[in-house]
PDB file of C-alpha atoms in Angstrom:
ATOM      1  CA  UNK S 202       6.423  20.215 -35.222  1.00 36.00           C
ATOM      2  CA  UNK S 203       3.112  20.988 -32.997  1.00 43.00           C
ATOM      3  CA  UNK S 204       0.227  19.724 -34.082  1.00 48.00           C
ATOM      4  CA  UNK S 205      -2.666  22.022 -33.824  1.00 49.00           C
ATOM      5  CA  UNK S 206      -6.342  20.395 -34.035  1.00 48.00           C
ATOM      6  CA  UNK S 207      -9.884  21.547 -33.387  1.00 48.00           C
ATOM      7  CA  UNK S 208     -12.546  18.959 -31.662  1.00 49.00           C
ATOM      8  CA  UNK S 209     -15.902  20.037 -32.024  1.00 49.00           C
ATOM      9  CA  UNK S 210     -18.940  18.514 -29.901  1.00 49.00           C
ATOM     10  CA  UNK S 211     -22.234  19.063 -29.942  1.00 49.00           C
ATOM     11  CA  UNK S 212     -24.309  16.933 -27.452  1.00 49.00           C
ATOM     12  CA  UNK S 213     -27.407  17.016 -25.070  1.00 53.00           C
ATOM     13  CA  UNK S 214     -27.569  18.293 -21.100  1.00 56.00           C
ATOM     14  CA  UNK S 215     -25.385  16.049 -18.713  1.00 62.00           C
ATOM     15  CA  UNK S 216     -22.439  14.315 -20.604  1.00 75.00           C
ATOM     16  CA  UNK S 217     -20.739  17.133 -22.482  1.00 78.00           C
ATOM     17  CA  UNK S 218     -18.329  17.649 -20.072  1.00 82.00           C
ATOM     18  CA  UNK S 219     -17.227  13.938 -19.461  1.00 82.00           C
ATOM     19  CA  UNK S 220     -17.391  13.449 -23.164  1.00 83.00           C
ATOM     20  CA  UNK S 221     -15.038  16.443 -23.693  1.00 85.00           C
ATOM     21  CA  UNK S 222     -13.125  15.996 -20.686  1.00 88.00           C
ATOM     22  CA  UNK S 223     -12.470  12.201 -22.275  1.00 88.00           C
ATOM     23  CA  UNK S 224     -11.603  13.647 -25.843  1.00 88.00           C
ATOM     24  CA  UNK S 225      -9.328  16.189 -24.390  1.00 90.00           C
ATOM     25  CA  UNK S 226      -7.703  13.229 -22.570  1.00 90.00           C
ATOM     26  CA  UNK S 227      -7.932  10.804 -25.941  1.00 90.00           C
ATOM     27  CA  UNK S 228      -6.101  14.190 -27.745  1.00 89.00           C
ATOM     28  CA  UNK S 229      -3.464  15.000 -25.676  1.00 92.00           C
ATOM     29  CA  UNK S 230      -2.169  11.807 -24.144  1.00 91.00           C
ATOM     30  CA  UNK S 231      -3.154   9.219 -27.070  1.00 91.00           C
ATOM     31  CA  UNK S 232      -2.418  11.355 -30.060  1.00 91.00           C
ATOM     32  CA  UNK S 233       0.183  13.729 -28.738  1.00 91.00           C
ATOM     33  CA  UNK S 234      -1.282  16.931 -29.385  1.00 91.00           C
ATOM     34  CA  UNK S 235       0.417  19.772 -28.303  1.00 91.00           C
ATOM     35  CA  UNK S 236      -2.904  22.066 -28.292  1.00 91.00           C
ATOM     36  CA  UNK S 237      -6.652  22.355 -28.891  1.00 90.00           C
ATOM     37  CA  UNK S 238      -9.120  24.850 -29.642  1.00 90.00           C
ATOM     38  CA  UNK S 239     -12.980  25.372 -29.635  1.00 90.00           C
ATOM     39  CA  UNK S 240     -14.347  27.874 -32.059  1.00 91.00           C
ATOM     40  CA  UNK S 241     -17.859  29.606 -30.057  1.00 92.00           C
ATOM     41  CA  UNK S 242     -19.900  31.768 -30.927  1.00 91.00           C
ATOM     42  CA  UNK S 243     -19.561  34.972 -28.729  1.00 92.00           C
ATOM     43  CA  UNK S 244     -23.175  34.478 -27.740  1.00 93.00           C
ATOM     44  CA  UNK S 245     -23.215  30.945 -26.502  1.00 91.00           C
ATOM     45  CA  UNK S 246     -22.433  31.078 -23.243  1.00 92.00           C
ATOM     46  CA  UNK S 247     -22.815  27.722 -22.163  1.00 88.00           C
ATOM     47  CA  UNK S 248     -20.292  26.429 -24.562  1.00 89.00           C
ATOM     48  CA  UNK S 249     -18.054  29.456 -23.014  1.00 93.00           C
ATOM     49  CA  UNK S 250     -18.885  28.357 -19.766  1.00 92.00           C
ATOM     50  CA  UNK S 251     -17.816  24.669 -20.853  1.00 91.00           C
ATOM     51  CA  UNK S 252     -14.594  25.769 -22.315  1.00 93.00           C
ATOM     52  CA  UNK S 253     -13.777  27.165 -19.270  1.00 94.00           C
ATOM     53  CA  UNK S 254     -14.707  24.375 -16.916  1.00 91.00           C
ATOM     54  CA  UNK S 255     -12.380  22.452 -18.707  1.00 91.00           C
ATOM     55  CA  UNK S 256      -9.182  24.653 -18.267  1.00 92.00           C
ATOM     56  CA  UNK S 257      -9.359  26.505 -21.587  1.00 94.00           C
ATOM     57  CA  UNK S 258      -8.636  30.100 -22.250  1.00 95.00           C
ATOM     58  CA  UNK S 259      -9.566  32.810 -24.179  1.00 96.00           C
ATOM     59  CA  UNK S 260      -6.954  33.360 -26.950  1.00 95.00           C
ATOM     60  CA  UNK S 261      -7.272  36.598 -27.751  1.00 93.00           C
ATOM     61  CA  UNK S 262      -4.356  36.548 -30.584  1.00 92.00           C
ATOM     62  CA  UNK S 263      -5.865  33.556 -32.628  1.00 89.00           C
ATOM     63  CA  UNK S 264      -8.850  33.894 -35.290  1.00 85.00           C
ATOM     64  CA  UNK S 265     -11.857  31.384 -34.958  1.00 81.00           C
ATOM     65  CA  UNK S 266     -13.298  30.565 -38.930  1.00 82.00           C
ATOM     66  CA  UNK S 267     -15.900  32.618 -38.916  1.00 77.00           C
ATOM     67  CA  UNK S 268     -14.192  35.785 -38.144  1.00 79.00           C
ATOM     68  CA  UNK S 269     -16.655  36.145 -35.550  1.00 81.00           C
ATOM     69  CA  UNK S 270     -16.023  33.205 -33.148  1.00 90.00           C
ATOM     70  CA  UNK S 271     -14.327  33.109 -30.137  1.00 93.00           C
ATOM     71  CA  UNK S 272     -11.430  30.963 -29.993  1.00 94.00           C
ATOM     72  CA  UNK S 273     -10.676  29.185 -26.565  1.00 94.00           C
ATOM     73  CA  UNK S 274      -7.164  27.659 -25.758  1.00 94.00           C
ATOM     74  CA  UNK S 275      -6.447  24.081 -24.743  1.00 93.00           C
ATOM     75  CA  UNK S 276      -3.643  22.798 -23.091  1.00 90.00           C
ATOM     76  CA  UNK S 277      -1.965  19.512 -22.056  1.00 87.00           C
ATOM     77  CA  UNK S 278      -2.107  18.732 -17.986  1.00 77.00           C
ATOM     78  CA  UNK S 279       0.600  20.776 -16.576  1.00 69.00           C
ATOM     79  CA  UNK S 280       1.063  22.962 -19.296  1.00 60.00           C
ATOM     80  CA  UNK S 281      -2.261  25.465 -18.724  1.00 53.00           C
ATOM     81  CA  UNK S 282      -1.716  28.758 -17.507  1.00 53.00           C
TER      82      UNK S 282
END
């Protein structure tokens, strides 16, 4: 069965993307997940721009909570697009 999670972060200029870049890491290779996603608002485009920086992509078919957010894609190394 895949296991599907959501990691949220919310932190200050200069270590989100090690500190995502490590949870990512923690996620996929310590706890086996098979996928992660970041719910963002459509108008925060540094958190877009972070998403992207770290490999994820826009999944168009998937729903974020709010009906409103964005929902970016995260994959295990070797298995992005």
């Amino acid at each position: 069965v895949d296991r599907l999670a959501a990691v949220g972060l919310w932190l200050g200029k200069g270590i989100a993307f090690e500190a995502a870049r490590e949870v990512q890491r923690h996620s996929f290779h310590t706890l086996g997940w098979s996928t992660a996603v970041s719910y963002i608002h459509p108008e925060n485009t540094r958190s877009i721009s972070l998403a992207k920086r770290l490999g994820a992509v826009h999944d168009t078919n998937a729903a974020g909570p709010q009906g409103c957010d964005l929902v970016y894609r995260h994959m295990p190394p070797g298995l992005a697009p």
